[in-house]
Structure formats: structure tokens, C-alpha cells
mmCIF file of C-alpha atoms in Angstrom:
data_model
loop_
_atom_site.group_PDB
_atom_site.id
_atom_site.type_symbol
_atom_site.label_atom_id
_atom_site.label_comp_id
_atom_site.label_asym_id
_atom_site.label_seq_id
_atom_site.Cartn_x
_atom_site.Cartn_y
_atom_site.Cartn_z
ATOM 1 C CA MET A 1 14.640 26.098 28.688
ATOM 2 C CA THR A 2 15.316 27.433 25.255
ATOM 3 C CA SER A 3 18.155 24.288 24.567
ATOM 4 C CA ALA A 4 15.060 22.374 25.330
ATOM 5 C CA LEU A 5 12.877 23.952 23.129
ATOM 6 C CA LEU A 6 14.998 23.897 20.153
ATOM 7 C CA VAL A 7 15.631 20.051 20.547
ATOM 8 C CA SER A 8 12.361 19.551 20.620
ATOM 9 C CA LEU A 9 11.693 21.869 17.435
ATOM 10 C CA LYS A 10 14.260 19.723 15.842
ATOM 11 C CA VAL A 11 12.584 16.530 16.489
ATOM 12 C CA LEU A 12 9.359 18.007 15.325
ATOM 13 C CA ALA A 13 11.053 18.787 12.019
ATOM 14 C CA VAL A 14 12.898 15.415 11.224
ATOM 15 C CA ASP A 15 9.226 13.550 12.861
ATOM 16 C CA VAL A 16 6.637 15.596 10.587
ATOM 17 C CA PRO A 17 7.755 14.782 7.730
ATOM 18 C CA LEU A 18 8.281 11.159 8.321
ATOM 19 C CA LEU A 19 5.157 10.991 10.032
ATOM 20 C CA LEU A 20 3.644 12.395 6.941
ATOM 21 C CA VAL A 21 5.253 9.843 4.356
ATOM 22 C CA LEU A 22 4.831 6.639 6.136
ATOM 23 C CA GLY A 23 1.691 7.374 8.018
ATOM 24 C CA THR A 24 0.041 7.867 4.782
ATOM 25 C CA ALA A 25 1.623 4.933 2.937
ATOM 26 C CA ILE A 26 0.524 2.949 5.911
ATOM 27 C CA GLY A 27 -2.370 3.864 5.871
ATOM 28 C CA TRP A 28 -3.112 3.718 2.259
ATOM 29 C CA VAL A 29 -1.845 -0.155 2.245
ATOM 30 C CA LEU A 30 -4.275 -0.741 5.150
ATOM 31 C CA ALA A 31 -7.154 1.049 4.097
ATOM 32 C CA LYS A 32 -6.836 0.077 0.138
ATOM 33 C CA ARG A 33 -5.579 -3.195 -0.683
ATOM 34 C CA GLU A 34 -6.194 -6.885 1.166
ATOM 35 C CA PHE A 35 -3.056 -9.372 1.482
ATOM 36 C CA PRO A 36 -2.144 -11.791 3.499
ATOM 37 C CA GLY A 37 -0.729 -10.511 7.072
ATOM 38 C CA ARG A 38 -3.216 -7.370 6.541
ATOM 39 C CA ARG A 39 -4.488 -8.120 10.053
ATOM 40 C CA LEU A 40 -1.003 -8.577 12.006
ATOM 41 C CA LEU A 41 0.437 -5.691 10.292
ATOM 42 C CA SER A 42 -2.373 -3.669 11.593
ATOM 43 C CA PHE A 43 -1.927 -4.339 14.765
ATOM 44 C CA LEU A 44 1.933 -4.460 14.771
ATOM 45 C CA VAL A 45 1.139 -0.834 13.887
ATOM 46 C CA LEU A 46 -1.206 0.306 16.419
ATOM 47 C CA LEU A 47 1.037 -1.551 19.545
ATOM 48 C CA PRO A 48 3.050 1.052 20.473
ATOM 49 C CA VAL A 49 -0.054 2.956 21.429
ATOM 50 C CA ALA A 50 -0.958 0.071 23.923
ATOM 51 C CA LEU A 51 2.346 -0.380 25.231
ATOM 52 C CA PRO A 52 3.774 1.274 28.199
ATOM 53 C CA PRO A 53 6.238 4.326 27.139
ATOM 54 C CA ALA A 54 8.957 2.467 29.398
ATOM 55 C CA VAL A 55 8.251 -0.814 27.882
ATOM 56 C CA LEU A 56 8.192 0.200 24.654
ATOM 57 C CA GLY A 57 11.501 2.377 25.398
ATOM 58 C CA LEU A 58 13.112 -0.854 26.495
ATOM 59 C CA TYR A 59 12.728 -2.619 23.703
ATOM 60 C CA LEU A 60 13.867 0.104 21.713
ATOM 61 C CA LEU A 61 16.925 0.431 23.577
ATOM 62 C CA MET A 62 17.187 -3.500 23.574
ATOM 63 C CA LEU A 63 16.858 -3.324 19.681
ATOM 64 C CA PHE A 64 18.853 -0.755 18.694
ATOM 65 C CA GLY A 65 21.798 -0.823 21.433
ATOM 66 C CA HIS A 66 22.622 -4.022 20.508
ATOM 67 C CA LEU A 67 23.106 -3.501 16.551
ATOM 68 C CA PRO A 68 26.387 -3.468 15.565
ATOM 69 C CA LEU A 69 26.726 -0.838 13.207
ATOM 70 C CA LEU A 70 24.054 1.818 15.369
ATOM 71 C CA GLN A 71 26.691 0.458 18.375
ATOM 72 C CA GLU A 72 30.074 2.060 15.946
ATOM 73 C CA LEU A 73 27.971 4.845 15.197
ATOM 74 C CA GLY A 74 27.024 5.820 18.722
ATOM 75 C CA PHE A 75 23.153 6.042 17.922
ATOM 76 C CA VAL A 76 21.677 5.115 21.507
ATOM 77 C CA PHE A 77 21.937 8.465 23.365
ATOM 78 C CA SER A 78 22.079 10.568 20.244
ATOM 79 C CA PHE A 79 19.809 13.385 18.623
ATOM 80 C CA PRO A 80 18.647 10.758 16.057
ATOM 81 C CA ALA A 81 17.286 8.513 19.038
ATOM 82 C CA ALA A 82 15.014 11.189 20.466
ATOM 83 C CA ALA A 83 13.618 11.890 17.355
ATOM 84 C CA LEU A 84 13.191 7.702 16.510
ATOM 85 C CA ALA A 85 11.835 7.470 20.137
ATOM 86 C CA ALA A 86 9.448 10.078 19.438
ATOM 87 C CA LEU A 87 8.246 9.279 16.078
ATOM 88 C CA VAL A 88 7.511 5.134 17.173
ATOM 89 C CA PRO A 89 4.510 5.958 19.907
ATOM 90 C CA SER A 90 3.101 8.698 18.063
ATOM 91 C CA LEU A 91 3.231 6.928 13.755
ATOM 92 C CA PRO A 92 0.309 5.080 15.137
ATOM 93 C CA LEU A 93 -2.181 8.268 15.559
ATOM 94 C CA MET A 94 -1.114 9.195 11.443
ATOM 95 C CA VAL A 95 -1.598 6.047 10.476
ATOM 96 C CA GLN A 96 -4.817 5.670 12.076
ATOM 97 C CA SER A 97 -6.488 8.623 10.694
ATOM 98 C CA ALA A 98 -5.003 8.411 6.986
ATOM 99 C CA ARG A 99 -7.024 4.703 7.212
ATOM 100 C CA VAL A 100 -9.823 5.980 8.045
ATOM 101 C CA GLY A 101 -9.788 8.745 6.080
ATOM 102 C CA PHE A 102 -8.295 7.069 2.607
ATOM 103 C CA ALA A 103 -10.993 4.441 3.571
ATOM 104 C CA ALA A 104 -13.971 6.959 3.599
ATOM 105 C CA VAL A 105 -13.108 7.925 0.309
ATOM 106 C CA PRO A 106 -16.158 5.834 -2.373
ATOM 107 C CA GLY A 107 -14.575 3.273 -4.399
ATOM 108 C CA GLU A 108 -16.384 4.707 -7.411
ATOM 109 C CA VAL A 109 -15.366 7.949 -7.292
ATOM 110 C CA GLY A 110 -11.925 6.506 -8.101
ATOM 111 C CA GLY A 111 -12.739 4.306 -10.493
ATOM 112 C CA ALA A 112 -14.575 6.729 -12.679
ATOM 113 C CA ALA A 113 -11.197 8.777 -12.791
ATOM 114 C CA ARG A 114 -9.516 5.683 -14.081
ATOM 115 C CA THR A 115 -12.699 6.258 -16.591
ATOM 116 C CA LEU A 116 -11.035 9.084 -17.915
ATOM 117 C CA GLY A 117 -7.806 7.697 -18.378
ATOM 118 C CA ASP A 118 -6.392 8.360 -15.378
ATOM 119 C CA GLY A 119 -3.495 6.030 -13.545
ATOM 120 C CA GLU A 120 -3.081 5.032 -9.955
ATOM 121 C CA PHE A 121 -1.069 7.260 -8.897
ATOM 122 C CA ALA A 122 -3.145 10.129 -10.558
ATOM 123 C CA VAL A 123 -6.051 8.720 -8.981
ATOM 124 C CA PHE A 124 -4.275 8.711 -5.662
ATOM 125 C CA ARG A 125 -3.330 12.329 -6.198
ATOM 126 C CA LYS A 126 -6.034 13.381 -8.096
ATOM 127 C CA VAL A 127 -9.244 12.069 -5.852
ATOM 128 C CA THR A 128 -7.685 9.543 -3.196
ATOM 129 C CA LEU A 129 -5.515 12.282 -1.466
ATOM 130 C CA ARG A 130 -7.739 15.191 -2.006
ATOM 131 C CA LEU A 131 -10.661 13.487 -0.617
ATOM 132 C CA SER A 132 -8.779 12.564 2.705
ATOM 133 C CA ARG A 133 -6.796 15.653 3.434
ATOM 134 C CA ARG A 134 -8.838 17.068 6.175
ATOM 135 C CA SER A 135 -7.826 13.407 7.870
ATOM 136 C CA LEU A 136 -4.502 13.460 7.073
ATOM 137 C CA ALA A 137 -3.479 16.542 8.280
ATOM 138 C CA ALA A 138 -5.482 15.764 11.694
ATOM 139 C CA GLY A 139 -3.663 13.000 11.963
ATOM 140 C CA VAL A 140 -0.396 15.207 11.190
ATOM 141 C CA ALA A 141 -1.766 17.601 14.332
ATOM 142 C CA LEU A 142 -2.327 14.651 16.919
ATOM 143 C CA ALA A 143 0.552 12.798 16.256
ATOM 144 C CA SER A 144 2.915 15.435 16.121
ATOM 145 C CA ALA A 145 1.226 16.699 19.755
ATOM 146 C CA ARG A 146 2.213 12.949 20.535
ATOM 147 C CA ALA A 147 5.798 13.277 19.560
ATOM 148 C CA LEU A 148 6.582 16.779 20.878
ATOM 149 C CA GLY A 149 5.255 15.505 24.726
ATOM 150 C CA ASP A 150 6.739 12.018 24.170
ATOM 151 C CA PHE A 151 8.909 11.238 27.939
ATOM 152 C CA GLY A 152 9.199 7.819 28.662
ATOM 153 C CA VAL A 153 9.996 6.785 25.277
ATOM 154 C CA THR A 154 12.440 8.989 25.049
ATOM 155 C CA LEU A 155 14.360 8.558 28.162
ATOM 156 C CA MET A 156 14.869 5.028 27.843
ATOM 157 C CA LEU A 157 16.760 5.465 24.604
ATOM 158 C CA ALA A 158 17.713 8.893 24.297
ATOM 159 C CA GLY A 159 18.527 9.777 27.537
ATOM 160 C CA ASN A 160 18.217 13.461 29.229
ATOM 161 C CA ILE A 161 21.383 15.125 28.124
ATOM 162 C CA PRO A 162 21.112 19.017 28.370
ATOM 163 C CA GLY A 163 21.520 20.209 24.547
ATOM 164 C CA ARG A 164 21.583 16.951 23.334
ATOM 165 C CA THR A 165 18.448 14.808 23.591
ATOM 166 C CA GLN A 166 16.686 16.644 26.585
ATOM 167 C CA THR A 167 13.460 17.763 25.234
ATOM 168 C CA LEU A 168 11.048 20.097 27.221
ATOM 169 C CA PRO A 169 8.898 17.118 29.299
ATOM 170 C CA LEU A 170 12.343 16.091 30.186
ATOM 171 C CA TYR A 171 13.623 19.325 31.385
ATOM 172 C CA ILE A 172 9.928 19.414 32.903
ATOM 173 C CA PHE A 173 11.434 16.049 34.753
ATOM 174 C CA SER A 174 14.753 17.759 35.412
ATOM 175 C CA GLN A 175 13.472 21.001 36.428
ATOM 176 C CA VAL A 176 11.053 18.966 39.148
ATOM 177 C CA GLU A 177 13.535 17.288 40.395
ATOM 178 C CA ALA A 178 15.679 20.214 41.246
ATOM 179 C CA LEU A 179 12.537 21.545 42.956
ATOM 180 C CA GLU A 180 12.660 24.447 40.268
ATOM 181 C CA PHE A 181 8.422 24.530 39.550
ATOM 182 C CA ALA A 182 8.778 28.078 38.120
ATOM 183 C CA ALA A 183 11.037 27.164 35.320
ATOM 184 C CA ALA A 184 8.687 23.640 35.086
ATOM 185 C CA ASN A 185 5.413 25.223 34.679
ATOM 186 C CA LEU A 186 6.510 27.311 32.029
ATOM 187 C CA ALA A 187 7.663 24.584 30.243
ATOM 188 C CA ALA A 188 4.663 23.052 30.677
ATOM 189 C CA LEU A 189 2.893 25.695 29.467
ATOM 190 C CA VAL A 190 4.685 26.063 26.130
ATOM 191 C CA LEU A 191 3.209 21.785 26.182
ATOM 192 C CA THR A 192 0.166 23.080 26.808
ATOM 193 C CA VAL A 193 -0.503 25.416 24.261
ATOM 194 C CA ALA A 194 0.313 23.671 21.616
ATOM 195 C CA ALA A 195 -1.906 20.604 22.810
ATOM 196 C CA VAL A 196 -4.734 23.072 22.849
ATOM 197 C CA ALA A 197 -3.267 24.213 19.260
ATOM 198 C CA ALA A 198 -3.372 21.147 17.816
ATOM 199 C CA LEU A 199 -6.932 19.674 19.016
ATOM 200 C CA ALA A 200 -8.746 22.937 18.347
ATOM 201 C CA LEU A 201 -7.109 22.139 14.880
ATOM 202 C CA VAL A 202 -8.478 18.686 14.899
ATOM 203 C CA ARG A 203 -11.950 19.805 15.586
ATOM 204 C CA SER A 204 -11.578 22.454 12.902
ATOM 205 C CA LEU A 205 -10.818 19.979 10.500
ATOM 206 C CA GLU A 206 -13.672 17.437 11.750
ATOM 207 C CA GLY A 207 -15.911 20.618 11.239
ATOM 208 C CA GLY A 208 -16.406 19.683 7.523
ATOM 209 C CA GLY A 209 -16.165 16.814 5.356
ATOM 210 C CA TYR A 210 -14.693 13.229 5.651
ATOM 211 C CA GLY A 211 -13.389 14.863 8.841
ATOM 212 C CA ARG A 212 -16.531 13.668 10.681
ATOM 213 C CA GLN A 213 -15.510 10.342 10.536
ATOM 214 C CA LEU A 214 -12.844 10.863 13.200
ATOM 215 C CA ALA A 215 -15.328 10.802 15.837
#
């Protein structure tokens, strides 16, 4: 189980910064900007949540498995593929939390900062980001828990290779197949503790300020 746990932690180490950057950027654009195609972008960002994991994994496999450069690099069934497979279905959770948090910041607050001479980036950093930090933290917690527990997309795109792409959910699957239920239950306990901790953090963040708007 140690090897699978390390692979899962490595996936999180790659995905959490990406979730924070991409989720925050896309959430801000959807909450604060009007542009042609905004509704389509919102639909496409949320689509991975609605698609069955096997279908999403198959689409990613067909897409990345037929790109010549990625074929040469051996992307499919590799660790980068495992990181991407966990990222895609978890990103919508981060985007949605960021979007709700940014939309809850009154425009008048940013306007007041601009009258004091702050530029757009300063307004974002000093006002918007600060007032949305609870929603962003909740989004990171939920999206990380989703990435840690991904099974179907990772299996389709990265396979179940011990020490390389086998994460904890895939390890559980392998142990059940081998009728090693003690090992499977131990790994399941680790994921359950992580899920409960993430949910407790989200509930704690919802207890104050703009976090209530996530409920």
C-alpha cells in the first residue's frame, strides 16, 4: 500500500497547484467577465462532473492517445497521465467554488479600491482574493479529495501499474480482485479519513463570511 499511497500523494502534489491556479483563473473569468461564449465555457468546464468516469476516461484516452507528440513521449499509461486523469474531473469543483466566492464579492468594494488608485491586479489581490479566500480554500479541499479518490478516469488513461500509476483507489480494486480484503479495507480507511477531513474543513470554512454561500 505504501507504493500506492506515494503515487497518490505525488498526484496531489502535481494537481493541487494546478487546481488552485486554473480553478481560480477560470472561476474569476466566469464570475467577473461578460464575453461571447461565456455560457458555453461554463457548460464545458462543468461537463466532466456529469460524464460517467469511464466515458470521460475513454475520451481522454482517445484524445491523448492519438496525438503524435504524446505518443512518442509515452504519455498514456504514465504518471503524468495519472495526474491529468485526477485533475480533469476535480477541476470543476474548484472552478465552481471560486466562481461562487468571486461572485459574492460586491462590485462596490472593488470600485472603492479603484478610486484610491489601485489597479486591476491590486484590486484582485487586496480585495477580491482576500474576500474569496474561504471559498477558494473550500474548493481546494473538495477538489483535492475528488482527485485523491479518482478511479475510473485514472484506470482508463493511466492504467493500473504498481509503483507507477497505481493510486490508492486502484490498489483497493487490485486487492479486492485478489481477495485481500484486509489490505483493501486499510487503504479504504485512509481515503475515508481524507474525505472526512476535507468535508470537515469545508464545513468549518462555511461557518463564516462568504463561505455560507457555498451551502
